[in-house]
PDB file of C-alpha atoms in Angstrom:
ATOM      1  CA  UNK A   1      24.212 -33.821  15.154  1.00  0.00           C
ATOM      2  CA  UNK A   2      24.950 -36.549  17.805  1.00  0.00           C
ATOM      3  CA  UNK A   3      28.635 -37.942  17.234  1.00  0.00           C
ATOM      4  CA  UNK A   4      27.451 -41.390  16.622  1.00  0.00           C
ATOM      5  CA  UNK A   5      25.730 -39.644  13.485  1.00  0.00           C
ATOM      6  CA  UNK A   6      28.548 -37.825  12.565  1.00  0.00           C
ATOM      7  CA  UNK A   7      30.930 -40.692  12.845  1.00  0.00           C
ATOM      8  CA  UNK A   8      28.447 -42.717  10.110  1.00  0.00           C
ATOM      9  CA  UNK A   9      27.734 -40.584   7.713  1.00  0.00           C
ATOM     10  CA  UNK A  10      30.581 -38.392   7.142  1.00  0.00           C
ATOM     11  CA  UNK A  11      30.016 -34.793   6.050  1.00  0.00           C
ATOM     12  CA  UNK A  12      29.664 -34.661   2.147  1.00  0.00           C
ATOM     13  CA  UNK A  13      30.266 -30.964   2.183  1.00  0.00           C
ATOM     14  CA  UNK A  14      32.377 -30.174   5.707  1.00  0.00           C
ATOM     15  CA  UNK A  15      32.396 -26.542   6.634  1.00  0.00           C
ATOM     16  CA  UNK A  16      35.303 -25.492   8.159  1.00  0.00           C
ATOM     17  CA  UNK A  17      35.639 -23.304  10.999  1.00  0.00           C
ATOM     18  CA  UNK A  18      34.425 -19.433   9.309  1.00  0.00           C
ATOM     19  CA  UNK A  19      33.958 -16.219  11.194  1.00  0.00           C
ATOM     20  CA  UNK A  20      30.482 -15.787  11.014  1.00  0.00           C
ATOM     21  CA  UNK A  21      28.738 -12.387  11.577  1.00  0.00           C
ATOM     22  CA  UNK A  22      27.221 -11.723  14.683  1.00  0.00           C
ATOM     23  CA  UNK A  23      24.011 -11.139  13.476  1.00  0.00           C
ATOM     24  CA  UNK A  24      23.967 -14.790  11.495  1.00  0.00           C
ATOM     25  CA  UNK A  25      20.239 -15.497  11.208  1.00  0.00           C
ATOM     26  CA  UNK A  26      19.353 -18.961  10.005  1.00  0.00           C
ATOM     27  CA  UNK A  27      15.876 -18.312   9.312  1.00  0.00           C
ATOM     28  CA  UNK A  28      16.821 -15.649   6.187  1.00  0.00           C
ATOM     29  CA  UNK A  29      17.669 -16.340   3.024  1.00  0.00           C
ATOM     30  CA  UNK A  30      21.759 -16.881   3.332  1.00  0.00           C
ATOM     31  CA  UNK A  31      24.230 -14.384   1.594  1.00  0.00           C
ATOM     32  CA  UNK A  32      27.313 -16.418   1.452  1.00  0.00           C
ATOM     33  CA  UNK A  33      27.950 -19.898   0.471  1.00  0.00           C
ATOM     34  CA  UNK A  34      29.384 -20.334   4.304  1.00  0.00           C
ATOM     35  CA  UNK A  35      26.263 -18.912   5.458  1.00  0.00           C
ATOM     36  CA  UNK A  36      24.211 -21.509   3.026  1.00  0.00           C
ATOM     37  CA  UNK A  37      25.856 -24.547   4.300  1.00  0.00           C
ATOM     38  CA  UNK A  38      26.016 -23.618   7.732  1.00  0.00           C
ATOM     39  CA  UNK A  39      21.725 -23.476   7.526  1.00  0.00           C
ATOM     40  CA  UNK A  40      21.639 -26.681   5.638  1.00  0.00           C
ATOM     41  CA  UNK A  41      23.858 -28.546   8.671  1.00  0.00           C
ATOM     42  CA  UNK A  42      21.223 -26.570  11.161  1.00  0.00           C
ATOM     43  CA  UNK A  43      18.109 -27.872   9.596  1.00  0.00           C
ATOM     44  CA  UNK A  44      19.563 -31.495   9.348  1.00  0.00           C
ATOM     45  CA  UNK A  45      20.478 -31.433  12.958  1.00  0.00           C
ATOM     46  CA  UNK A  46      16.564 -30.836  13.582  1.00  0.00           C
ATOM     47  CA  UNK A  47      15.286 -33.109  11.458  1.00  0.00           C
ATOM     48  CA  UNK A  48      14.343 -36.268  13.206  1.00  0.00           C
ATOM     49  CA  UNK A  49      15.764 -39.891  13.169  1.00  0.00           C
ATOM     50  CA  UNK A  50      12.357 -41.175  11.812  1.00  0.00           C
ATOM     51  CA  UNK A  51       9.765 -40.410  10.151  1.00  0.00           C
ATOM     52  CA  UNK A  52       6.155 -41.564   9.129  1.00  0.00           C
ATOM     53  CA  UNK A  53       4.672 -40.565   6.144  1.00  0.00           C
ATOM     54  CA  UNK A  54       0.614 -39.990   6.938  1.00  0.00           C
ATOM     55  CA  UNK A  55      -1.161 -42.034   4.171  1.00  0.00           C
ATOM     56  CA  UNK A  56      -4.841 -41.799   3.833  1.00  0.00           C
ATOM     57  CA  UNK A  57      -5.844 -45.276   2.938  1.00  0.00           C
ATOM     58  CA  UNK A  58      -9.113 -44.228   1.286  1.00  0.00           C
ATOM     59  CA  UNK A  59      -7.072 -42.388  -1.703  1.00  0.00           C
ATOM     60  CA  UNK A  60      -5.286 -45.860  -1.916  1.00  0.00           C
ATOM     61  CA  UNK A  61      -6.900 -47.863  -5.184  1.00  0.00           C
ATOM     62  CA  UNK A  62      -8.210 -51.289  -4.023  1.00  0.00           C
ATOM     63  CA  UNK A  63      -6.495 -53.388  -6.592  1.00  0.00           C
ATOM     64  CA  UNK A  64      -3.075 -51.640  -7.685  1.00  0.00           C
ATOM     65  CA  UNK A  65      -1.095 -55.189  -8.438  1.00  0.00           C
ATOM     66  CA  UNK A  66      -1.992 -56.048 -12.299  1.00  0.00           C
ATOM     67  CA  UNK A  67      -1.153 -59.477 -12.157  1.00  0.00           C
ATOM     68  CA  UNK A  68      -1.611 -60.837 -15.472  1.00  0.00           C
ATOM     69  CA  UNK A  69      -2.565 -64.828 -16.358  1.00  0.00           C
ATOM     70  CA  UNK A  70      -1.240 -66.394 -19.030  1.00  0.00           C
ATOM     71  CA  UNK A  71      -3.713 -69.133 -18.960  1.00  0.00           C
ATOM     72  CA  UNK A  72      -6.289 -69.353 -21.867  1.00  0.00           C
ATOM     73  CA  UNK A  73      -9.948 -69.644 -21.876  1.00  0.00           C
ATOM     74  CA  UNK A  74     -11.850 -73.015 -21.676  1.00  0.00           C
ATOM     75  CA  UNK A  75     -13.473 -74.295 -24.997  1.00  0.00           C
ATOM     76  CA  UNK A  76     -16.772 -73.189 -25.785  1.00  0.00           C
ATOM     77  CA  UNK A  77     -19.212 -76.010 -25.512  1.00  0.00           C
ATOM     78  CA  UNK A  78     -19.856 -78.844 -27.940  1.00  0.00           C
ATOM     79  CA  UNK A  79     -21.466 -77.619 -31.177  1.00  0.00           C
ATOM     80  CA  UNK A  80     -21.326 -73.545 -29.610  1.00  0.00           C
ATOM     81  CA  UNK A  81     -17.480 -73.085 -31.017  1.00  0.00           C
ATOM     82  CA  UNK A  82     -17.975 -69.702 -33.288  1.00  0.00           C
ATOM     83  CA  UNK A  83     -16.484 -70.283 -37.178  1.00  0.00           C
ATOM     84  CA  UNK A  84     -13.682 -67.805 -37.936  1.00  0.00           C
ATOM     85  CA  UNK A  85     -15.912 -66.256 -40.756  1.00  0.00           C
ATOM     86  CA  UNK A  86     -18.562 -65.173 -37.426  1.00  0.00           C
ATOM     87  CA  UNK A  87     -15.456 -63.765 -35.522  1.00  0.00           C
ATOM     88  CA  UNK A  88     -13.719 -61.902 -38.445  1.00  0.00           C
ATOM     89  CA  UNK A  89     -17.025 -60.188 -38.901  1.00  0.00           C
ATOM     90  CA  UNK A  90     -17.609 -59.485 -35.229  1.00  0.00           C
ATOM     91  CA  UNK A  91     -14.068 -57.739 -35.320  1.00  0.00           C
ATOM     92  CA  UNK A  92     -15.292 -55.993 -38.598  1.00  0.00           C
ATOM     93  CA  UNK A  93     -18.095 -54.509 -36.720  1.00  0.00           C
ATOM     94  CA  UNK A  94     -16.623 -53.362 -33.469  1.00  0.00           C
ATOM     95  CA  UNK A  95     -13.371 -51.514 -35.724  1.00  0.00           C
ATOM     96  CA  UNK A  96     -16.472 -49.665 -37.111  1.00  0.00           C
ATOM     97  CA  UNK A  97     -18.154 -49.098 -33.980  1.00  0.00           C
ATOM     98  CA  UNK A  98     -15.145 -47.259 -32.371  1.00  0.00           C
ATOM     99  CA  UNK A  99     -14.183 -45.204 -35.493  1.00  0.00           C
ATOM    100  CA  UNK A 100     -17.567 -44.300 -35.464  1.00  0.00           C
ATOM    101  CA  UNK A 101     -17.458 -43.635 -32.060  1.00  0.00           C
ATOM    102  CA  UNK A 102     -14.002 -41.295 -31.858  1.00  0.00           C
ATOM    103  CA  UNK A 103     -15.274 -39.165 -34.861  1.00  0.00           C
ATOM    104  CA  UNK A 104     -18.412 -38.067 -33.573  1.00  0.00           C
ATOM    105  CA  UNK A 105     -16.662 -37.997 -29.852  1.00  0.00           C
ATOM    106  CA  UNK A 106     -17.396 -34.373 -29.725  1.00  0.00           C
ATOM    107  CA  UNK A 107     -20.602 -34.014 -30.499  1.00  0.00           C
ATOM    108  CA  UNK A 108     -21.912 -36.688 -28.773  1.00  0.00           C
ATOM    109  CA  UNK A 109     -20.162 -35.026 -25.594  1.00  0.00           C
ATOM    110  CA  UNK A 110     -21.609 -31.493 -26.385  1.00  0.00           C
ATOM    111  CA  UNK A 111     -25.926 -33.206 -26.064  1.00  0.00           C
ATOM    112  CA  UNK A 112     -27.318 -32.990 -22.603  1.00  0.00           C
ATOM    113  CA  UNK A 113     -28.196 -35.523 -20.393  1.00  0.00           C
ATOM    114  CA  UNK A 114     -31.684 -35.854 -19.539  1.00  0.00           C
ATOM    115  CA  UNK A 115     -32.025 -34.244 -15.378  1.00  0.00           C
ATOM    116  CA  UNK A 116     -32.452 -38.007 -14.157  1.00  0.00           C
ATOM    117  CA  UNK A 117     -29.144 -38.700 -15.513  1.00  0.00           C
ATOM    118  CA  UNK A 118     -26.740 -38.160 -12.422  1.00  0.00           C
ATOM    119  CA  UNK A 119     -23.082 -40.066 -12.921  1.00  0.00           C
ATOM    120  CA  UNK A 120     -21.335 -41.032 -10.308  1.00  0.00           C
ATOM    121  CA  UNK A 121     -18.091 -40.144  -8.777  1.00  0.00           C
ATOM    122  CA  UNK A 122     -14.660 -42.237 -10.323  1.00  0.00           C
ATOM    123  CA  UNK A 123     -14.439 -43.633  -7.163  1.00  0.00           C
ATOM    124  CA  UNK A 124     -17.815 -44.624  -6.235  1.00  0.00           C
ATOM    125  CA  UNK A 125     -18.156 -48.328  -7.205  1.00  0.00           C
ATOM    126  CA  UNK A 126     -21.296 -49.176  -6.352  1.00  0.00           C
ATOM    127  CA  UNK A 127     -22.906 -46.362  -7.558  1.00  0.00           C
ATOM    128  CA  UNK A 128     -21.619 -47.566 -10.793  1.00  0.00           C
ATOM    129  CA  UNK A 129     -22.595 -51.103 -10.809  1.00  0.00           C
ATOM    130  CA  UNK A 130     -25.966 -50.072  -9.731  1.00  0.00           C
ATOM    131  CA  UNK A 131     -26.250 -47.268 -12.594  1.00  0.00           C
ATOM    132  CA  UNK A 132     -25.431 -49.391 -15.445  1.00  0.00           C
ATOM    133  CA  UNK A 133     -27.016 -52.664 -13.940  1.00  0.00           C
ATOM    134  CA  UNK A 134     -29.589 -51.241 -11.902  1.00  0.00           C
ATOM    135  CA  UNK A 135     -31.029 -51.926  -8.334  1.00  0.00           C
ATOM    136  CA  UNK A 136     -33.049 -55.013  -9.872  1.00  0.00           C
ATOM    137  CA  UNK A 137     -29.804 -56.528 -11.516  1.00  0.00           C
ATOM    138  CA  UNK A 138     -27.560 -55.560  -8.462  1.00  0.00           C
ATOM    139  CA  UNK A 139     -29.859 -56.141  -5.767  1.00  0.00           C
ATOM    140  CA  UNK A 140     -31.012 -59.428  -7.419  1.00  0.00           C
ATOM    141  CA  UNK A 141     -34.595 -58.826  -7.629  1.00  0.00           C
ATOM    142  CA  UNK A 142     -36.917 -60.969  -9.748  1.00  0.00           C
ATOM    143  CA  UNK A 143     -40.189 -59.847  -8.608  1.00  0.00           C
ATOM    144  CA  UNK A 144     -41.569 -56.714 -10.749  1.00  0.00           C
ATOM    145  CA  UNK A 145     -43.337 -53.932  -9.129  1.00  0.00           C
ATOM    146  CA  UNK A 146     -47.021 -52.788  -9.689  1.00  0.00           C
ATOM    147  CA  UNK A 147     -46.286 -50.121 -11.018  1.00  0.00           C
ATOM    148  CA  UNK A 148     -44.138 -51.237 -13.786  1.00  0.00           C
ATOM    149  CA  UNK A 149     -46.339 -50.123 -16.945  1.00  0.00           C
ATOM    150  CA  UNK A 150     -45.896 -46.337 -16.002  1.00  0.00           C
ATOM    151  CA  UNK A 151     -42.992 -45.735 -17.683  1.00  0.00           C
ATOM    152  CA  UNK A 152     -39.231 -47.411 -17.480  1.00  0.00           C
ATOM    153  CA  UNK A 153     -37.374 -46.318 -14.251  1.00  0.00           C
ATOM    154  CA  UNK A 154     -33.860 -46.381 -15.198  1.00  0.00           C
ATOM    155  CA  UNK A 155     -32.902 -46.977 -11.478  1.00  0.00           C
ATOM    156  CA  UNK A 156     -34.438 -50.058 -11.376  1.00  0.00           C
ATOM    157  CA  UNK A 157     -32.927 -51.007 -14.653  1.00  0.00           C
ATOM    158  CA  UNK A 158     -29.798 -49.313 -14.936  1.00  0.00           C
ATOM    159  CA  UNK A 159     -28.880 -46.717 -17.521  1.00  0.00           C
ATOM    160  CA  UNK A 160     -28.011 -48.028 -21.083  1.00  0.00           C
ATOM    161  CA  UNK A 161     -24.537 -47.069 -22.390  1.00  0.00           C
ATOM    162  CA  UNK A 162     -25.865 -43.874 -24.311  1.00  0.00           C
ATOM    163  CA  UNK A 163     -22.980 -42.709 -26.563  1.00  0.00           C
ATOM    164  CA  UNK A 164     -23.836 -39.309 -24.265  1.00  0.00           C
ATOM    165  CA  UNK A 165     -22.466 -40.988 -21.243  1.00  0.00           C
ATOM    166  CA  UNK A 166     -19.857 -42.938 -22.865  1.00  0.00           C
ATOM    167  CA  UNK A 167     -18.520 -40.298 -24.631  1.00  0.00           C
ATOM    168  CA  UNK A 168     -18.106 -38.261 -21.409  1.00  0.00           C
ATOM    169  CA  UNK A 169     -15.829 -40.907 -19.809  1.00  0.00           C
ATOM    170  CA  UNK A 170     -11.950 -40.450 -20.316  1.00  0.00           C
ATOM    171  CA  UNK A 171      -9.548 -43.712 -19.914  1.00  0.00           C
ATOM    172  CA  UNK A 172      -9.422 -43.961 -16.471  1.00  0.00           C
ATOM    173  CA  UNK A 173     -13.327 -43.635 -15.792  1.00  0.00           C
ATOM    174  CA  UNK A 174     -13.749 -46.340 -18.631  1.00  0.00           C
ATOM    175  CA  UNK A 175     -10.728 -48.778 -17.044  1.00  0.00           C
ATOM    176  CA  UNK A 176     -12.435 -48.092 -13.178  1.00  0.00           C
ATOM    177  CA  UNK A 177     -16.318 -48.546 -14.367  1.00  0.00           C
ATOM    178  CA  UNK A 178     -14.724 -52.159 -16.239  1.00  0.00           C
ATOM    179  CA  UNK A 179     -12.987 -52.893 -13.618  1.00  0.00           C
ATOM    180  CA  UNK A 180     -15.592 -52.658 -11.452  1.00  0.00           C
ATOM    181  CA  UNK A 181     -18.302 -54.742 -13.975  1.00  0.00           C
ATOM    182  CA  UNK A 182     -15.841 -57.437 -14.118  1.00  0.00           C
ATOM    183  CA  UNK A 183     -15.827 -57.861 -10.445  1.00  0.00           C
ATOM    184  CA  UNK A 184     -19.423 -58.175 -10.175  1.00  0.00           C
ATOM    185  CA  UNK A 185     -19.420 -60.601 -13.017  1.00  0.00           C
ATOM    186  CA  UNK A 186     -17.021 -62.599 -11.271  1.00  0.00           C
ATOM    187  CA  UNK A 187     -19.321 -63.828  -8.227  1.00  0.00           C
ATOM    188  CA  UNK A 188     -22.792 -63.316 -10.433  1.00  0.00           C
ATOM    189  CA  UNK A 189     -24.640 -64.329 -14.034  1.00  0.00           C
ATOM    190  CA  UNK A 190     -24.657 -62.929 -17.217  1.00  0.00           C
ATOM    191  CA  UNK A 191     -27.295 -60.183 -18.301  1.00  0.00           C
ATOM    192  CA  UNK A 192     -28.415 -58.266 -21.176  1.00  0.00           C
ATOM    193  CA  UNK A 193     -27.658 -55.022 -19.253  1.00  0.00           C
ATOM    194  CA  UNK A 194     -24.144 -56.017 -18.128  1.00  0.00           C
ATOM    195  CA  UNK A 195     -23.646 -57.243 -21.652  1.00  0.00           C
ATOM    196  CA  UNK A 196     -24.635 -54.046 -22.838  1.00  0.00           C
ATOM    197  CA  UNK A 197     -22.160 -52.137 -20.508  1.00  0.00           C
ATOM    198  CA  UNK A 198     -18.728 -54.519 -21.614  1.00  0.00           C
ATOM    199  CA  UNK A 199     -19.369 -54.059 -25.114  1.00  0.00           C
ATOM    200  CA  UNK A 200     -19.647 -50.130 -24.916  1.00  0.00           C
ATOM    201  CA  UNK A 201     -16.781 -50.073 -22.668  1.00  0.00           C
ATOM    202  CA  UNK A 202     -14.860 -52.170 -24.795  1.00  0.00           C
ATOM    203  CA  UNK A 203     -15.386 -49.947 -27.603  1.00  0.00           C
ATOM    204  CA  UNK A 204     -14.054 -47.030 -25.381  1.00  0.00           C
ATOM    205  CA  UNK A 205     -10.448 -48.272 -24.304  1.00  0.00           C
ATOM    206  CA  UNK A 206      -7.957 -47.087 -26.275  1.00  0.00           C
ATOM    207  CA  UNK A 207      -4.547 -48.773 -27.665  1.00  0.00           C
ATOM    208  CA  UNK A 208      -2.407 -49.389 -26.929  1.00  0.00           C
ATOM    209  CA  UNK A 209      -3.950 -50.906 -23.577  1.00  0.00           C
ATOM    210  CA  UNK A 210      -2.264 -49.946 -20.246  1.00  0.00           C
ATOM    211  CA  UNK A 211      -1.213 -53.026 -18.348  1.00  0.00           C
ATOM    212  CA  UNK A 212      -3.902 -52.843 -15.794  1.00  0.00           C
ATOM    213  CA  UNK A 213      -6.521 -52.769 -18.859  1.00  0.00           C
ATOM    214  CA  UNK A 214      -4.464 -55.892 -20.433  1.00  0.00           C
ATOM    215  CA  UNK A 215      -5.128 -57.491 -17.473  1.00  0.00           C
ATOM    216  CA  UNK A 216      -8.846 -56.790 -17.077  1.00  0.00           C
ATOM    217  CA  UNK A 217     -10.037 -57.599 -20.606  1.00  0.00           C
ATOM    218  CA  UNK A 218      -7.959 -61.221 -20.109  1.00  0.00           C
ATOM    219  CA  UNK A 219      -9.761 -61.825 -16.859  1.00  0.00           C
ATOM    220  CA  UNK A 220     -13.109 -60.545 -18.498  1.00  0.00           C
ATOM    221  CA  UNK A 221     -12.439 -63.394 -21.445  1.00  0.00           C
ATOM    222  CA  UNK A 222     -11.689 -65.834 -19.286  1.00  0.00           C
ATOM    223  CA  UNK A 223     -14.747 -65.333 -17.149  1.00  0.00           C
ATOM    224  CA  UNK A 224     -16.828 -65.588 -20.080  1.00  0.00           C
ATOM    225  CA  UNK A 225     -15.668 -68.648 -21.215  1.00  0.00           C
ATOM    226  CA  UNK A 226     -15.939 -70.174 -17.542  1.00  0.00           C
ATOM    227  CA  UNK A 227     -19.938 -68.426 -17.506  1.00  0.00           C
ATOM    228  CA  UNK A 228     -20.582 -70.326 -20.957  1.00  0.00           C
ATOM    229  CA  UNK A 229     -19.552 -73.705 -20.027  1.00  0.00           C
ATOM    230  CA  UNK A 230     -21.473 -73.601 -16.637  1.00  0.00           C
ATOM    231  CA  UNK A 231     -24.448 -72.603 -18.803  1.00  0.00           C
ATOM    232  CA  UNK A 232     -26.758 -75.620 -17.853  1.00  0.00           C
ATOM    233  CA  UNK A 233     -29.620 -74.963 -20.374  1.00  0.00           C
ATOM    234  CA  UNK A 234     -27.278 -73.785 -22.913  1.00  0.00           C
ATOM    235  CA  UNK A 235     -28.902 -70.175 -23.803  1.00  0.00           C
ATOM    236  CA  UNK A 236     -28.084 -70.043 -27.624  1.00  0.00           C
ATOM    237  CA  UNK A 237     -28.456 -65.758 -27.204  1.00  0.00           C
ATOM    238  CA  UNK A 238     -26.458 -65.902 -24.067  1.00  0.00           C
ATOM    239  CA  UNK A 239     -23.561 -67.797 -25.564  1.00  0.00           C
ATOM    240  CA  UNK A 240     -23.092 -65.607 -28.669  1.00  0.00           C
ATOM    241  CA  UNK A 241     -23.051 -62.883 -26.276  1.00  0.00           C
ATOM    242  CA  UNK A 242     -20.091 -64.467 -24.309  1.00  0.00           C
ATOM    243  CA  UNK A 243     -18.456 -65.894 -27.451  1.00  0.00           C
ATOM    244  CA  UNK A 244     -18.852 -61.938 -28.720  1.00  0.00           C
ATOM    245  CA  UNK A 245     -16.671 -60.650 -25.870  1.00  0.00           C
ATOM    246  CA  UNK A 246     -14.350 -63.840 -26.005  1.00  0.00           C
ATOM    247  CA  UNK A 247     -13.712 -62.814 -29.946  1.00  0.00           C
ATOM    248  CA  UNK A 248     -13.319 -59.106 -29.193  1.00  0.00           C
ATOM    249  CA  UNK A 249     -10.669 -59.477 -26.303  1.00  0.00           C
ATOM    250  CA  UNK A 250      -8.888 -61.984 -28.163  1.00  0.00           C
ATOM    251  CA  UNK A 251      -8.954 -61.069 -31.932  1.00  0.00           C
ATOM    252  CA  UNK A 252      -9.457 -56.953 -31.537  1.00  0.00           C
ATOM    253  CA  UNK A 253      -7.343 -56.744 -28.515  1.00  0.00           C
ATOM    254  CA  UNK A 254      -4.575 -58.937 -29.706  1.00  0.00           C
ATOM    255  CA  UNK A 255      -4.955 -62.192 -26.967  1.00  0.00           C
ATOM    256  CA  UNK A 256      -4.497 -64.900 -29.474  1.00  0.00           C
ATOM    257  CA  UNK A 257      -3.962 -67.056 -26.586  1.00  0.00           C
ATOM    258  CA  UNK A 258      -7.513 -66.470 -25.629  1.00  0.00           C
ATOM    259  CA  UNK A 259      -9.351 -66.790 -29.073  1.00  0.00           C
ATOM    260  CA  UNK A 260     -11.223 -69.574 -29.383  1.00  0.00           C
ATOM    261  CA  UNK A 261     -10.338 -72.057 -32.220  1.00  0.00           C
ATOM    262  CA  UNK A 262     -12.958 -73.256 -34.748  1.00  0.00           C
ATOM    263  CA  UNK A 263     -13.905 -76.579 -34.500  1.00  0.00           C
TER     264      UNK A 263
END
């Protein structure tokens, strides 16, 4: 080591002076404890004064901050507040949908897919917003093809939440595929198909939620609420389907703060 080293870290275990064979090898496994400390001082003289650990930033997760709101939903729109009654029975439903869901787990995970059915990589989050959407959603296309009445291309429409896909997605597939649906829902409209998608996912995430869930499903709720309220021609389906998630977040998931209040 240099001696300005030496002089600021002091030795934690000096070595005195010791007659050391001849033959002292430091690349061999040592034989005495003089020998053993003598090879650690030798390795720490090589070792350099800095070092740079090589990080590849594609492993890196885009979002690894959970930041977490504690800022509550806007009210539902004039005469579109849901009674408690509608609510408690919406929670009813969705406890029944998961129990249903985690007993028949297994056997729903043992069916095969069909061949079309290819899902895509954890990472891969646009090949999951256009499987569950599909290109027409994603891509924002209104006009239909002509060849529209052979048959329904799942591509084009996305893939419906099949309790044989769902049930093939552990925790951190069902946290990355919200995660991702949320996102797109937070620069785009509402659909049946992303509907669909939140609602199975939903019933997939276990409790007690992570933090980085807890922090999804209050941004999802809050989302909603905005969506609803910007809702110009006031889409009486559209709303219960926003209200639905709204109620689930807040009333299944335990964000009172969230629920929304019956007029």
């Amino acid at each position: 080591m240099e001696p300005g080293v030496e002089e600021l870290m002091p030795r934690l275990l000096p070595v005195d002076d010791c007659d050391l064979a001849e033959d002292f090898d430091p690349t061999v496994p040592p034989r005495t404890p003089q020998e053993y400390l003598k090879r650690v001082q030798i390795e720490a003289a090589r070792c350099p004064d800095v070092v740079v650990a090589q990080i590849d930033p594609k492993k890196l997760r885009k979002k690894q901050t959970v930041n977490i709101s504690i800022s509550g939903c806007q009210p539902a729109p004039e005469g579109y507040s849901p009674t408690l009654k509608w609510q408690q029975q919406q929670v009813a439903n969705f406890s029944a949908v998961r129990q249903s869901l985690n007993k028949h787990r297994n056997h729903w995970q043992s069916q095969h897919l069909d061949s079309n059915v290819t899902m895509p990589k954890l990472e891969d989050e646009e090949g999951w917003k256009k499987f569950c959407l599909g290109e027409r959603v994603y891509s924002e296309i209104d006009v239909l093809s002509d060849n529209e009445n052979l048959g329904i291309d799942y591509i084009k429409v996305g893939f419906p939440p099949l309790l044989s896909i769902v049930s093939r997605m552990n925790q951190a597939t069902v946290t990355s595929v919200l995660e991702y649906l949320i996102s797109w829902f937070g620069e785009k409209k509402f659909t049946p198909e992303l509907g669909r998608w939140l609602y199975a996912l939903l019933a997939c995430l276990e409790k007690p939620l992570l933090p980085e869930a807890h922090s999804l499903i209050r941004q999802l709720a809050r989302r909603c609420s905005e969506v609803r309220v910007l809702e110009e021609n006031k889409n009486e389906e559209q709303i219960s389907a926003l209200n639905l998630i709204i109620c689930l977040v807040s009333r299944y998931f335990d964000q009172r703060d969230l629920a929304d209040e019956p007029s």
